[in-house]
Amino acid sequence: MNDLSQTAVMNWLSQARILGYLLVVAWIVSVLNLGIFGKSLNRFGIRPREWAGLWGVAFAPFLHGSWGHLEGNSIAFLTYGGLILLQNPANFGAVTATVALTSGLGTWLLGRDRTIHIGASGVTFGYLGFLMFLAFFDRNIATVLLLVFTAFFHSKYLWGLLPIYQRVSWEEHLFGFLGGIFAARHLPQIREAFAQFLVSLQHFEAWIR
């Protein structure tokens, strides 16, 4: 294996571990929330236009209302996140950060009042939007195949973008999906911004030590 191939494999494994760690954290939080604390941690979800509810932008993807909710989001997270890794592992972190922010902040700004929004589906719908629209901005055989695959097998989930079910946070879905389209359109820029953020984070960690 040459150095270039070895570097590519190491990058893929590094990003795949991050995907796995995020999923493990969601399950650990759910064991505590659903199994021990009786869903009381869900109060840390997104509460639109409440300053305290802004913390939910970070916490909501790890909080779920039931084991079925967690299981469904886990499968979607692994499926769509895995497809992004297969397409290009260097995109995973930047895309994840983008769709998490757009889903969370969009819901906080424009979501329904007196509703606590929880779950990772905003992130997974963001992944779906990214996978379905990347081919329009980065035309190559790999992205076209991803578009065909996701459109054929997963377009039925796009109903989740509409306010059909009262107990479903369609706002998270919609803003996450739009964030995925934004990430696909501005992929080089968000990758650069994410890389600069990681460098700044490393400098901060070194400063506080």
Backbone as ProteinMPNN parsed JSONL, in Angstrom:
{"seq_chain_A": "MNDLSQTAVMNWLSQARILGYLLVVAWIVSVLNLGIFGKSLNRFGIRPREWAGLWGVAFAPFLHGSWGHLEGNSIAFLTYGGLILLQNPANFGAVTATVALTSGLGTWLLGRDRTIHIGASGVTFGYLGFLMFLAFFDRNIATVLLLVFTAFFHSKYLWGLLPIYQRVSWEEHLFGFLGGIFAARHLPQIREAFAQFLVSLQHFEAWIR", "coords_chain_A": {"N_chain_A": [[0.85, -1.196, 0.0], [0.678, 2.159, -0.984], [1.842, 5.429, 0.2], [-0.135, 7.384, -0.194], [-2.533, 5.938, -0.447], [-2.562, 4.724, 2.061], [-2.85, 6.959, 3.702], [-5.416, 7.794, 2.923], [-6.968, 5.651, 3.814], [-6.523, 5.839, 6.577], [-7.663, 8.341, 7.082], [-10.341, 7.745, 6.501], [-10.901, 5.819, 8.463], [-10.561, 7.372, 10.745], [-12.66, 9.282, 10.554], [-14.805, 7.526, 10.495], [-14.69, 6.485, 13.052], [-15.463, 8.732, 14.497], [-18.149, 8.956, 13.705], [-19.071, 6.575, 14.864], [-18.526, 7.119, 17.596], [-20.27, 9.285, 18.099], [-22.722, 8.004, 17.819], [-22.573, 6.134, 19.891], [-22.53, 7.864, 22.102], [-25.113, 8.934, 21.898], [-26.626, 6.644, 22.5], [-25.748, 6.064, 25.113], [-26.623, 8.362, 26.465], [-29.349, 7.989, 26.095], [-29.823, 5.63, 27.507], [-29.467, 6.598, 30.082], [-31.408, 8.657, 30.077], [-33.917, 7.49, 29.247], [-33.955, 5.093, 30.628], [-33.244, 5.552, 33.3], [-33.698, 8.234, 34.261], [-36.292, 8.782, 33.551], [-37.06, 10.182, 31.167], [-36.554, 12.804, 31.818], [-34.386, 14.304, 31.012], [-35.052, 15.298, 28.58], [-35.902, 17.88, 28.731], [-33.825, 19.437, 28.086], [-33.883, 19.747, 25.396], [-34.525, 21.494, 22.239], [-36.075, 24.518, 22.777], [-38.05, 26.64, 21.265], [-37.137, 30.016, 20.782], [-36.609, 30.53, 23.441], [-34.141, 31.513, 25.681], [-32.803, 29.68, 27.34], [-33.478, 27.389, 26.025], [-31.831, 27.38, 23.877], [-29.578, 25.891, 24.303], [-30.351, 23.429, 23.488], [-29.704, 23.147, 20.814], [-27.215, 21.969, 20.749], [-27.668, 19.729, 22.394], [-30.04, 18.377, 21.657], [-29.833, 16.446, 19.432], [-28.939, 14.153, 20.722], [-30.92, 13.318, 22.365], [-33.899, 11.429, 22.909], [-37.311, 10.357, 22.469], [-38.22, 7.769, 22.834], [-37.329, 4.244, 22.783], [-37.769, 3.214, 20.247], [-37.743, 5.528, 18.713], [-35.052, 6.274, 19.031], [-33.809, 4.019, 17.871], [-34.696, 4.115, 15.169], [-33.563, 6.573, 14.327], [-30.885, 5.968, 14.73], [-30.35, 3.991, 12.822], [-30.794, 5.449, 10.452], [-28.84, 7.421, 10.796], [-26.448, 5.91, 10.714], [-26.699, 4.837, 8.138], [-26.915, 7.072, 6.268], [-24.804, 8.679, 7.157], [-22.738, 6.851, 6.795], [-22.771, 6.631, 3.997], [-21.908, 9.181, 3.276], [-19.322, 9.049, 4.274], [-18.302, 7.053, 2.592], [-18.43, 8.386, 0.164], [-16.716, 10.638, 0.507], [-14.556, 10.837, 3.044], [-13.513, 13.152, 4.15], [-15.495, 14.998, 4.071], [-17.286, 14.523, 6.097], [-17.196, 15.565, 8.82], [-17.492, 18.378, 8.428], [-19.953, 18.524, 7.074], [-21.66, 17.343, 8.966], [-21.466, 19.161, 11.138], [-22.538, 21.427, 9.901], [-25.238, 20.726, 9.188], [-26.259, 20.082, 11.669], [-26.186, 22.546, 12.974], [-27.811, 24.193, 11.305], [-30.247, 22.842, 11.426], [-30.781, 22.911, 14.208], [-30.609, 25.697, 14.937], [-32.415, 26.832, 13.11], [-34.8, 25.621, 13.912], [-34.951, 26.584, 16.535], [-35.318, 29.307, 16.055], [-37.659, 29.457, 14.445], [-39.405, 27.424, 15.09], [-42.285, 25.648, 16.479], [-44.093, 27.155, 19.183], [-44.029, 26.4, 22.737], [-43.179, 23.797, 22.539], [-40.965, 21.079, 22.834], [-38.206, 20.197, 21.065], [-36.626, 17.305, 20.022], [-34.152, 14.775, 19.197], [-32.211, 13.084, 16.626], [-32.995, 13.357, 14.036], [-33.004, 15.711, 12.586], [-30.347, 15.997, 11.865], [-29.987, 13.648, 10.349], [-31.794, 14.064, 8.241], [-30.516, 16.234, 7.181], [-28.163, 15.012, 6.234], [-29.392, 13.474, 4.248], [-30.391, 15.467, 2.517], [-27.942, 16.539, 1.661], [-26.761, 14.327, 0.326], [-28.595, 13.927, -1.738], [-28.442, 16.23, -3.252], [-25.804, 16.81, -3.849], [-24.839, 15.911, -6.311], [-25.778, 17.784, -8.109], [-24.066, 19.905, -7.883], [-21.493, 18.954, -7.851], [-20.554, 17.282, -10.213], [-20.039, 14.061, -10.856], [-19.45, 10.56, -11.397], [-19.685, 9.153, -8.981], [-21.162, 10.839, -7.215], [-23.507, 11.089, -8.668], [-24.437, 8.446, -8.645], [-24.929, 8.226, -5.898], [-27.037, 10.042, -5.679], [-29.01, 8.772, -7.265], [-29.353, 6.396, -5.794], [-30.199, 7.309, -3.202], [-32.477, 8.782, -3.913], [-34.092, 6.808, -5.048], [-34.47, 4.848, -3.046], [-34.992, 6.243, -0.687], [-36.514, 8.553, -0.949], [-39.13, 8.527, -0.092], [-39.124, 9.294, 2.525], [-39.172, 11.999, 2.508], [-41.61, 13.079, 3.042], [-41.515, 13.694, 5.664], [-40.672, 16.282, 5.814], [-42.809, 17.9, 5.867], [-45.528, 19.472, 7.689], [-47.162, 17.231, 8.841], [-47.544, 15.33, 10.879], [-48.31, 15.864, 14.196], [-46.731, 15.276, 16.437], [-44.21, 15.047, 15.464], [-41.109, 16.54, 14.79], [-41.117, 18.364, 12.319], [-39.898, 20.698, 11.69], [-37.202, 20.492, 12.498], [-36.456, 18.53, 10.655], [-36.875, 19.874, 8.187], [-35.167, 22.188, 8.296], [-32.73, 20.947, 8.707], [-32.53, 19.472, 6.316], [-32.441, 21.566, 4.428], [-30.05, 22.659, 5.28], [-28.356, 20.598, 4.502], [-28.51, 20.815, 1.716], [-27.38, 23.341, 1.443], [-24.79, 22.741, 2.369], [-23.948, 21.005, 0.358], [-23.871, 22.748, -1.807], [-21.97, 24.654, -1.055], [-19.628, 23.291, -0.413], [-16.66, 23.301, -0.526], [-16.124, 25.689, 0.873], [-17.32, 25.318, 3.425], [-15.876, 23.164, 4.329], [-13.332, 24.291, 4.572], [-13.863, 26.254, 6.522], [-14.577, 24.6, 8.653], [-12.19, 23.22, 9.058], [-10.545, 25.331, 9.888], [-11.859, 25.949, 12.264], [-11.298, 23.625, 13.762], [-8.523, 23.875, 14.013], [-8.38, 26.22, 15.529], [-9.63, 25.274, 17.823], [-7.76, 23.384, 18.693], [-5.634, 25.089, 19.305], [-6.778, 26.48, 21.425], [-7.129, 24.425, 23.297], [-4.448, 23.814, 23.775], [-3.671, 26.175, 24.959], [-5.079, 26.268, 27.404], [-3.971, 24.251, 28.848]], "CA_chain_A": [[0.0, 0.0, 0.0], [1.493, 3.365, -1.023], [1.567, 6.401, 1.261], [-1.398, 8.074, -0.478], [-3.616, 5.022, -0.105], [-2.56, 4.549, 3.512], [-3.419, 8.183, 4.278], [-6.85, 7.775, 2.657], [-7.564, 4.67, 4.725], [-6.469, 6.389, 7.93], [-8.679, 9.395, 7.154], [-11.654, 7.106, 6.547], [-11.063, 5.199, 9.777], [-10.698, 8.444, 11.73], [-14.008, 9.83, 10.475], [-15.74, 6.458, 10.863], [-14.702, 6.429, 14.515], [-16.273, 9.851, 14.982], [-19.541, 8.543, 13.521], [-19.367, 5.587, 15.896], [-18.542, 7.762, 18.913], [-21.506, 10.061, 18.217], [-23.819, 7.061, 18.022], [-22.429, 5.581, 21.245], [-22.956, 8.902, 23.041], [-26.582, 8.993, 21.848], [-27.176, 5.485, 23.216], [-25.472, 6.228, 26.545], [-27.559, 9.379, 26.951], [-30.698, 7.417, 26.105], [-29.898, 4.706, 28.642], [-29.687, 7.439, 31.262], [-32.646, 9.433, 29.967], [-35.103, 6.64, 29.163], [-33.928, 3.988, 31.577], [-32.991, 5.936, 34.692], [-34.251, 9.53, 34.652], [-37.682, 8.924, 33.133], [-37.158, 11.177, 30.095], [-36.444, 14.161, 32.341], [-33.341, 15.034, 30.294], [-35.595, 15.892, 27.361], [-36.113, 19.313, 28.922], [-32.672, 20.114, 27.497], [-34.055, 19.851, 23.954], [-34.692, 22.836, 21.685], [-37.31, 25.223, 23.098], [-37.948, 27.807, 20.379], [-37.108, 31.414, 21.223], [-36.262, 30.647, 24.853], [-32.686, 31.516, 25.751], [-32.351, 28.408, 27.91], [-33.708, 26.352, 25.025], [-30.805, 27.43, 22.838], [-28.655, 24.784, 24.551], [-30.845, 22.26, 22.778], [-29.026, 23.009, 19.515], [-26.138, 20.998, 20.959], [-28.087, 18.532, 23.119], [-31.217, 17.698, 21.09], [-29.572, 15.245, 18.629], [-28.631, 13.004, 21.573], [-32.094, 13.042, 23.201], [-34.971, 10.759, 22.162], [-38.52, 10.152, 23.248], [-38.49, 6.345, 23.053], [-36.31, 3.379, 22.189], [-38.044, 3.145, 18.817], [-37.241, 6.783, 18.15], [-33.598, 6.155, 18.994], [-33.417, 2.98, 16.912], [-34.909, 4.611, 13.818], [-32.564, 7.593, 14.029], [-29.573, 5.328, 14.68], [-30.222, 3.329, 11.514], [-30.648, 6.503, 9.437], [-27.547, 8.07, 11.011], [-25.416, 5.023, 10.192], [-26.859, 4.679, 6.69], [-26.567, 8.285, 5.523], [-23.445, 9.051, 7.532], [-21.843, 5.917, 6.131], [-22.694, 6.982, 2.579], [-21.044, 10.356, 3.167], [-17.96, 8.56, 4.467], [-17.889, 6.348, 1.381], [-18.243, 9.38, -0.895], [-15.455, 11.322, 0.823], [-14.539, 10.966, 4.509], [-13.141, 14.512, 4.547], [-16.703, 15.825, 4.122], [-18.212, 14.109, 7.149], [-17.241, 16.488, 9.939], [-18.029, 19.669, 8.006], [-21.377, 18.369, 6.769], [-22.36, 17.094, 10.227], [-21.556, 20.419, 11.878], [-23.429, 22.35, 9.187], [-26.655, 20.348, 9.268], [-26.666, 20.172, 13.071], [-26.421, 23.956, 13.275], [-28.974, 24.725, 10.586], [-31.437, 22.202, 11.981], [-31.022, 23.392, 15.558], [-30.878, 27.13, 14.984], [-33.658, 27.091, 12.384], [-35.915, 25.203, 14.771], [-35.026, 27.512, 17.664], [-35.821, 30.598, 15.596], [-38.948, 29.431, 13.763], [-40.197, 26.259, 15.483], [-43.53, 25.866, 17.214], [-44.026, 27.521, 20.599], [-44.458, 25.441, 23.758], [-42.819, 22.455, 22.069], [-39.561, 20.726, 23.0], [-37.793, 19.432, 19.89], [-35.512, 16.413, 20.337], [-33.884, 13.715, 18.233], [-31.151, 13.267, 15.636], [-33.533, 13.313, 12.679], [-32.586, 16.908, 11.862], [-29.036, 15.689, 11.282], [-30.114, 12.628, 9.304], [-32.411, 14.7, 7.074], [-29.451, 17.033, 6.583], [-27.37, 14.091, 5.431], [-30.173, 13.092, 3.076], [-30.357, 16.595, 1.596], [-26.602, 16.62, 1.092], [-26.552, 13.225, -0.614], [-29.483, 14.044, -2.892], [-28.165, 17.43, -4.048], [-24.389, 16.98, -4.16], [-24.609, 15.665, -7.741], [-26.101, 18.983, -8.881], [-22.995, 20.876, -7.747], [-20.215, 18.257, -8.037], [-21.014, 16.256, -11.148], [-19.179, 12.935, -11.202], [-20.202, 9.314, -11.374], [-19.957, 8.745, -7.601], [-22.259, 11.637, -6.649], [-24.725, 10.744, -9.399], [-24.902, 7.168, -8.106], [-25.514, 8.506, -4.592], [-28.331, 10.677, -5.928], [-29.941, 7.741, -7.731], [-29.625, 5.477, -4.684], [-31.01, 7.949, -2.163], [-33.782, 9.151, -4.461], [-34.894, 5.612, -5.309], [-34.795, 4.094, -1.838], [-35.248, 7.036, 0.516], [-37.315, 9.757, -1.199], [-40.395, 8.434, 0.634], [-38.991, 9.955, 3.826], [-39.284, 13.442, 2.346], [-42.86, 13.517, 3.664], [-41.181, 14.2, 6.982], [-40.402, 17.713, 5.736], [-44.083, 18.615, 5.906], [-46.182, 19.43, 9.016], [-48.258, 16.259, 8.75], [-47.747, 14.684, 12.17], [-48.152, 16.86, 15.239], [-45.69, 14.888, 17.389], [-42.943, 14.939, 14.739], [-40.495, 17.845, 14.581], [-40.84, 18.586, 10.9], [-39.003, 21.85, 11.591], [-35.84, 19.965, 12.494], [-36.246, 17.85, 9.374], [-36.808, 20.848, 7.094], [-33.964, 23.019, 8.366], [-31.596, 20.07, 8.481], [-32.488, 19.169, 4.882], [-31.951, 22.77, 3.762], [-28.633, 22.743, 5.605], [-27.656, 19.64, 3.657], [-28.405, 21.412, 0.376], [-26.376, 24.406, 1.564], [-23.478, 22.109, 2.466], [-23.599, 20.495, -0.963], [-23.587, 23.889, -2.688], [-20.792, 25.407, -0.606], [-18.794, 22.289, 0.252], [-15.265, 23.721, -0.267], [-16.081, 26.754, 1.881], [-17.616, 24.814, 4.771], [-14.741, 22.329, 4.733], [-12.274, 25.196, 5.005], [-14.28, 26.855, 7.791], [-14.509, 23.562, 9.686], [-10.77, 22.968, 9.323], [-10.057, 26.457, 10.69], [-12.421, 25.777, 13.599], [-10.543, 22.584, 14.453], [-7.215, 24.436, 14.361], [-8.602, 27.139, 16.65], [-9.924, 24.453, 18.996], [-6.494, 22.815, 19.142], [-4.881, 26.165, 19.935], [-7.419, 26.767, 22.71], [-6.791, 23.33, 24.206], [-3.042, 23.975, 24.157], [-3.555, 27.368, 25.832], [-5.607, 26.04, 28.738], [-3.182, 23.225, 29.536]], "C_chain_A": [[0.889, 1.25, 0.0], [1.04, 4.363, 0.029], [0.227, 7.093, 1.055], [-2.587, 7.207, -0.09], [-3.713, 4.825, 1.402], [-3.164, 5.763, 4.204], [-4.93, 8.209, 4.098], [-7.569, 6.813, 3.603], [-7.598, 5.204, 6.147], [-7.496, 7.502, 8.117], [-10.073, 8.793, 7.268], [-11.901, 6.501, 7.917], [-11.266, 6.251, 10.862], [-12.11, 9.007, 11.736], [-15.061, 8.78, 10.847], [-15.81, 6.302, 12.381], [-15.546, 7.555, 15.101], [-17.756, 9.522, 14.848], [-19.944, 7.551, 14.609], [-19.443, 6.196, 17.281], [-19.831, 8.545, 19.13], [-22.7, 9.146, 18.492], [-23.76, 6.459, 19.427], [-22.886, 6.6, 22.281], [-24.476, 8.988, 23.08], [-27.205, 7.83, 22.615], [-26.921, 5.571, 24.716], [-26.426, 7.242, 27.152], [-28.964, 8.803, 27.053], [-30.872, 6.39, 27.215], [-30.165, 5.482, 29.925], [-31.066, 8.089, 31.232], [-33.892, 8.556, 30.032], [-35.135, 5.582, 30.262], [-33.823, 4.375, 33.032], [-33.753, 7.198, 35.096], [-35.665, 9.784, 34.139], [-37.938, 10.034, 32.13], [-36.992, 12.615, 30.573], [-35.36, 14.976, 31.627], [-33.861, 15.693, 29.031], [-35.885, 17.38, 27.507], [-34.938, 20.125, 28.367], [-32.732, 20.129, 25.97], [-34.225, 21.296, 23.516], [-36.061, 23.379, 22.072], [-37.279, 26.54, 22.342], [-38.085, 29.144, 21.101], [-37.023, 31.587, 22.736], [-34.739, 30.558, 24.956], [-32.142, 30.214, 26.326], [-32.497, 27.274, 26.909], [-32.685, 26.34, 23.912], [-29.749, 26.343, 23.036], [-29.08, 23.529, 23.794], [-30.246, 22.075, 21.402], [-27.912, 21.982, 19.617], [-26.64, 19.677, 21.51], [-29.165, 17.719, 22.41], [-30.89, 16.457, 20.265], [-29.285, 13.994, 19.449], [-29.809, 12.585, 22.454], [-33.212, 12.449, 22.355], [-36.142, 10.452, 23.08], [-38.844, 8.71, 23.556], [-37.348, 5.547, 22.443], [-36.516, 3.231, 20.69], [-37.554, 4.375, 18.079], [-35.73, 6.731, 18.0], [-33.142, 5.161, 17.935], [-33.559, 3.474, 15.474], [-33.868, 5.649, 13.415], [-31.166, 6.992, 13.933], [-29.338, 4.674, 13.328], [-30.005, 4.363, 10.417], [-29.286, 7.184, 9.557], [-26.411, 7.22, 10.451], [-25.485, 4.913, 8.672], [-26.368, 5.9, 5.936], [-25.162, 8.77, 5.871], [-22.422, 8.143, 6.874], [-21.686, 6.211, 4.655], [-21.819, 8.211, 2.362], [-19.583, 9.951, 3.345], [-17.444, 7.858, 3.219], [-17.622, 7.329, 0.24], [-16.936, 10.129, -0.71], [-15.402, 11.549, 2.329], [-14.203, 12.373, 4.982], [-14.354, 15.421, 4.661], [-17.515, 15.618, 5.4], [-18.326, 15.134, 8.279], [-17.88, 17.815, 9.579], [-19.522, 19.588, 7.73], [-22.172, 18.172, 8.053], [-22.535, 18.374, 11.019], [-22.555, 21.372, 11.215], [-24.889, 21.99, 9.388], [-27.154, 20.379, 10.708], [-26.993, 21.608, 13.449], [-27.66, 24.494, 12.578], [-30.267, 24.126, 11.12], [-31.791, 22.792, 13.338], [-31.402, 24.857, 15.613], [-32.162, 27.492, 14.242], [-34.875, 26.735, 13.217], [-36.07, 26.158, 15.948], [-35.648, 28.845, 17.249], [-37.279, 30.536, 15.129], [-39.84, 28.247, 14.137], [-41.436, 26.635, 16.266], [-43.28, 26.223, 18.67], [-44.498, 26.37, 21.475], [-44.238, 23.995, 23.308], [-41.332, 22.241, 22.306], [-39.18, 19.784, 21.853], [-36.55, 18.614, 20.238], [-35.304, 15.434, 19.188], [-32.821, 14.1, 17.214], [-31.671, 13.342, 14.219], [-33.232, 14.582, 11.892], [-31.251, 16.691, 11.179], [-29.184, 14.683, 10.146], [-30.812, 13.18, 8.065], [-31.41, 15.635, 6.394], [-28.531, 16.184, 5.723], [-28.096, 13.739, 4.129], [-30.181, 14.222, 2.047], [-29.015, 16.735, 0.916], [-26.395, 15.562, 0.02], [-27.386, 13.385, -1.882], [-29.115, 15.213, -3.796], [-26.701, 17.609, -4.416], [-24.117, 16.82, -5.65], [-24.916, 16.888, -8.595], [-24.955, 19.989, -8.876], [-21.615, 20.265, -7.972], [-20.485, 17.044, -8.92], [-19.909, 15.246, -11.449], [-19.982, 11.659, -10.975], [-20.572, 8.904, -9.953], [-21.142, 9.516, -7.022], [-23.572, 11.366, -7.369], [-25.303, 9.422, -8.898], [-25.524, 7.346, -6.721], [-26.891, 9.138, -4.732], [-29.365, 9.639, -6.336], [-30.334, 6.817, -6.583], [-30.54, 6.114, -3.65], [-32.392, 8.322, -2.675], [-34.68, 7.929, -4.631], [-35.365, 4.949, -4.016], [-35.295, 4.956, -0.677], [-36.095, 8.287, 0.284], [-38.652, 9.721, -0.464], [-40.33, 9.147, 1.984], [-39.134, 11.463, 3.731], [-40.624, 13.975, 2.831], [-42.606, 14.094, 5.05], [-40.822, 15.677, 6.998], [-41.666, 18.552, 5.899], [-44.739, 18.472, 7.281], [-47.408, 18.525, 9.025], [-48.59, 15.678, 10.115], [-47.395, 15.663, 13.292], [-46.979, 16.546, 16.158], [-44.318, 14.722, 16.738], [-42.392, 16.337, 14.488], [-40.115, 18.015, 13.12], [-39.917, 19.795, 10.711], [-37.543, 21.413, 11.593], [-35.515, 19.308, 11.161], [-36.004, 18.866, 8.259], [-35.506, 21.638, 7.128], [-32.694, 22.185, 8.25], [-31.422, 19.765, 7.004], [-31.955, 20.364, 4.095], [-30.466, 22.982, 4.049], [-27.797, 21.78, 4.787], [-27.48, 20.157, 2.242], [-27.348, 22.521, 0.383], [-24.965, 23.823, 1.612], [-23.018, 21.567, 1.116], [-23.182, 21.626, -1.909], [-22.279, 24.57, -2.327], [-19.785, 24.491, 0.087], [-17.353, 22.744, 0.467], [-15.173, 24.759, 0.851], [-16.34, 26.218, 3.292], [-16.513, 23.87, 5.244], [-13.593, 23.184, 5.24], [-12.607, 25.823, 6.352], [-14.186, 25.839, 8.931], [-13.064, 23.253, 10.047], [-10.18, 24.085, 10.178], [-10.589, 26.385, 12.113], [-11.647, 24.737, 14.393], [-9.164, 23.08, 14.873], [-7.347, 25.379, 15.55], [-8.881, 26.371, 17.939], [-8.652, 23.836, 19.562], [-5.637, 23.863, 19.842], [-5.45, 26.498, 21.316], [-7.087, 25.688, 23.735], [-5.351, 23.443, 24.689], [-2.877, 25.143, 25.122], [-4.01, 27.089, 27.245], [-4.844, 24.973, 29.508], [-2.059, 23.848, 30.362]], "O_chain_A": [[1.75, 1.399, 0.867], [0.004, 4.184, 0.67], [-0.48, 7.365, 2.026], [-3.538, 7.689, 0.526], [-4.81, 4.766, 1.957], [-3.903, 5.622, 5.178], [-5.655, 8.602, 5.012], [-8.641, 7.121, 4.125], [-8.596, 5.038, 6.849], [-8.126, 7.603, 9.17], [-10.897, 9.277, 8.044], [-12.987, 6.65, 8.477], [-12.049, 6.049, 11.79], [-12.7, 9.19, 12.801], [-16.086, 9.109, 11.444], [-16.876, 6.018, 12.929], [-16.259, 7.357, 16.085], [-18.535, 9.776, 15.767], [-21.017, 7.667, 15.202], [-20.321, 5.84, 18.067], [-20.423, 8.486, 20.208], [-23.574, 9.473, 19.294], [-24.794, 6.294, 20.075], [-23.563, 6.237, 23.243], [-25.068, 9.103, 24.153], [-28.206, 8.013, 23.307], [-27.782, 5.194, 25.511], [-26.978, 7.014, 28.228], [-29.689, 9.102, 28.002], [-31.95, 6.288, 27.801], [-30.983, 5.077, 30.751], [-31.796, 8.076, 32.223], [-34.818, 8.848, 30.788], [-36.2, 5.22, 30.762], [-34.255, 3.628, 33.909], [-34.382, 7.231, 36.154], [-36.18, 10.892, 34.28], [-38.934, 10.75, 32.237], [-37.258, 13.55, 29.818], [-35.409, 16.206, 31.635], [-33.191, 16.556, 28.463], [-36.091, 18.069, 26.508], [-35.038, 21.34, 28.197], [-31.751, 20.482, 25.315], [-34.086, 22.215, 24.323], [-37.087, 22.784, 21.742], [-36.561, 27.461, 22.731], [-38.995, 29.368, 21.899], [-37.327, 32.658, 23.259], [-34.122, 29.652, 24.397], [-31.128, 29.702, 25.851], [-31.732, 26.31, 26.939], [-32.656, 25.42, 23.096], [-29.1, 25.918, 22.08], [-28.252, 22.667, 23.498], [-30.27, 20.968, 20.864], [-27.685, 21.212, 18.684], [-26.121, 18.618, 21.155], [-29.202, 16.496, 22.546], [-31.616, 15.469, 20.38], [-29.378, 12.883, 18.927], [-29.711, 11.612, 23.203], [-33.456, 12.893, 21.233], [-35.99, 10.307, 24.293], [-39.655, 8.435, 24.44], [-36.519, 6.073, 21.701], [-35.546, 3.133, 19.938], [-37.023, 4.286, 16.972], [-35.191, 7.102, 16.957], [-32.2, 5.428, 17.189], [-32.66, 3.281, 14.655], [-33.351, 5.616, 12.298], [-30.347, 7.456, 13.14], [-28.254, 4.789, 12.756], [-29.144, 4.189, 9.554], [-28.649, 7.489, 8.548], [-25.511, 7.741, 9.79], [-24.456, 4.898, 7.998], [-25.506, 5.79, 5.065], [-24.418, 9.216, 4.999], [-21.363, 8.601, 6.444], [-20.595, 6.062, 4.106], [-21.075, 8.282, 1.384], [-18.708, 10.457, 2.642], [-16.29, 8.04, 2.83], [-16.703, 7.13, -0.554], [-16.141, 10.247, -1.643], [-16.145, 12.386, 2.842], [-14.565, 12.752, 6.096], [-14.275, 16.488, 5.269], [-18.346, 16.458, 5.744], [-19.432, 15.526, 8.652], [-18.713, 18.33, 10.325], [-20.274, 20.486, 8.109], [-23.239, 18.764, 8.218], [-23.624, 18.651, 11.521], [-23.325, 22.043, 11.901], [-25.698, 22.855, 9.723], [-28.326, 20.665, 10.955], [-27.964, 21.861, 14.162], [-28.473, 25.18, 13.198], [-31.271, 24.826, 11.251], [-32.946, 23.133, 13.595], [-32.387, 25.229, 16.25], [-32.914, 28.358, 14.688], [-35.867, 27.464, 13.224], [-37.19, 26.505, 16.323], [-36.415, 29.44, 18.007], [-38.051, 31.459, 15.389], [-40.916, 28.082, 13.564], [-41.616, 27.786, 16.666], [-42.384, 25.677, 19.313], [-45.248, 25.494, 21.042], [-45.006, 23.096, 23.651], [-40.524, 23.122, 22.012], [-39.764, 18.711, 21.697], [-35.546, 19.162, 20.694], [-36.164, 15.282, 18.32], [-32.566, 15.28, 16.972], [-30.878, 13.386, 13.278], [-33.205, 14.549, 10.661], [-31.04, 17.14, 10.052], [-28.57, 14.847, 9.091], [-30.46, 12.805, 6.947], [-31.447, 15.81, 5.176], [-28.16, 16.581, 4.618], [-27.495, 13.71, 3.055], [-30.003, 13.981, 0.853], [-28.951, 17.02, -0.28], [-25.911, 15.864, -1.071], [-26.942, 13.024, -2.972], [-29.439, 15.197, -4.983], [-26.38, 18.481, -5.224], [-23.26, 17.512, -6.199], [-24.375, 17.023, -9.692], [-24.875, 20.836, -9.766], [-20.662, 20.99, -8.257], [-20.627, 15.923, -8.431], [-18.971, 15.533, -12.192], [-21.078, 11.7, -10.416], [-21.656, 8.364, -9.732], [-22.028, 8.922, -6.408], [-24.637, 11.407, -6.753], [-26.518, 9.292, -8.744], [-26.523, 6.702, -6.399], [-27.809, 8.803, -3.984], [-30.477, 9.629, -5.808], [-31.509, 6.492, -6.418], [-31.547, 5.522, -3.263], [-33.377, 8.192, -1.947], [-35.885, 8.001, -4.39], [-36.521, 4.539, -3.906], [-35.957, 4.444, 0.226], [-36.369, 9.017, 1.237], [-39.254, 10.77, -0.233], [-41.358, 9.555, 2.524], [-39.21, 12.142, 4.755], [-40.778, 15.183, 3.016], [-43.398, 14.894, 5.548], [-40.68, 16.268, 8.069], [-41.594, 19.771, 6.051], [-44.533, 17.469, 7.964], [-48.537, 18.984, 9.193], [-49.76, 15.544, 10.475], [-46.296, 16.218, 13.317], [-46.298, 17.464, 16.614], [-43.367, 14.3, 17.397], [-43.116, 17.22, 14.029], [-38.96, 17.837, 12.732], [-39.234, 19.903, 9.693], [-36.741, 21.897, 10.794], [-34.433, 19.505, 10.608], [-35.055, 18.74, 7.486], [-34.817, 21.749, 6.113], [-31.683, 22.672, 7.744], [-30.305, 19.793, 6.488], [-31.121, 20.204, 3.204], [-29.715, 23.427, 3.181], [-26.665, 22.092, 4.417], [-26.428, 19.964, 1.632], [-26.535, 22.631, -0.535], [-24.051, 24.347, 0.974], [-21.839, 21.659, 0.773], [-22.258, 21.473, -2.707], [-21.553, 25.018, -3.214], [-19.161, 24.887, 1.071], [-16.848, 22.585, 1.579], [-14.259, 24.716, 1.675], [-15.664, 26.612, 4.242], [-16.246, 23.788, 6.443], [-12.95, 22.838, 6.231], [-11.745, 25.918, 7.226], [-13.766, 26.176, 10.038], [-12.748, 23.047, 11.218], [-9.4, 23.819, 11.092], [-9.878, 26.712, 13.063], [-11.367, 24.943, 15.574], [-8.686, 22.748, 15.957], [-6.53, 25.344, 16.471], [-8.429, 26.763, 19.015], [-8.483, 23.771, 20.78], [-4.989, 23.572, 20.848], [-4.702, 26.763, 22.257], [-6.801, 25.988, 24.894], [-5.061, 23.202, 25.86], [-2.026, 25.096, 26.01], [-3.418, 27.599, 28.197], [-5.058, 24.812, 30.71], [-1.295, 23.13, 31.007]]}, "name": "protein", "num_of_chains": 1, "seq": "MNDLSQTAVMNWLSQARILGYLLVVAWIVSVLNLGIFGKSLNRFGIRPREWAGLWGVAFAPFLHGSWGHLEGNSIAFLTYGGLILLQNPANFGAVTATVALTSGLGTWLLGRDRTIHIGASGVTFGYLGFLMFLAFFDRNIATVLLLVFTAFFHSKYLWGLLPIYQRVSWEEHLFGFLGGIFAARHLPQIREAFAQFLVSLQHFEAWIR"}
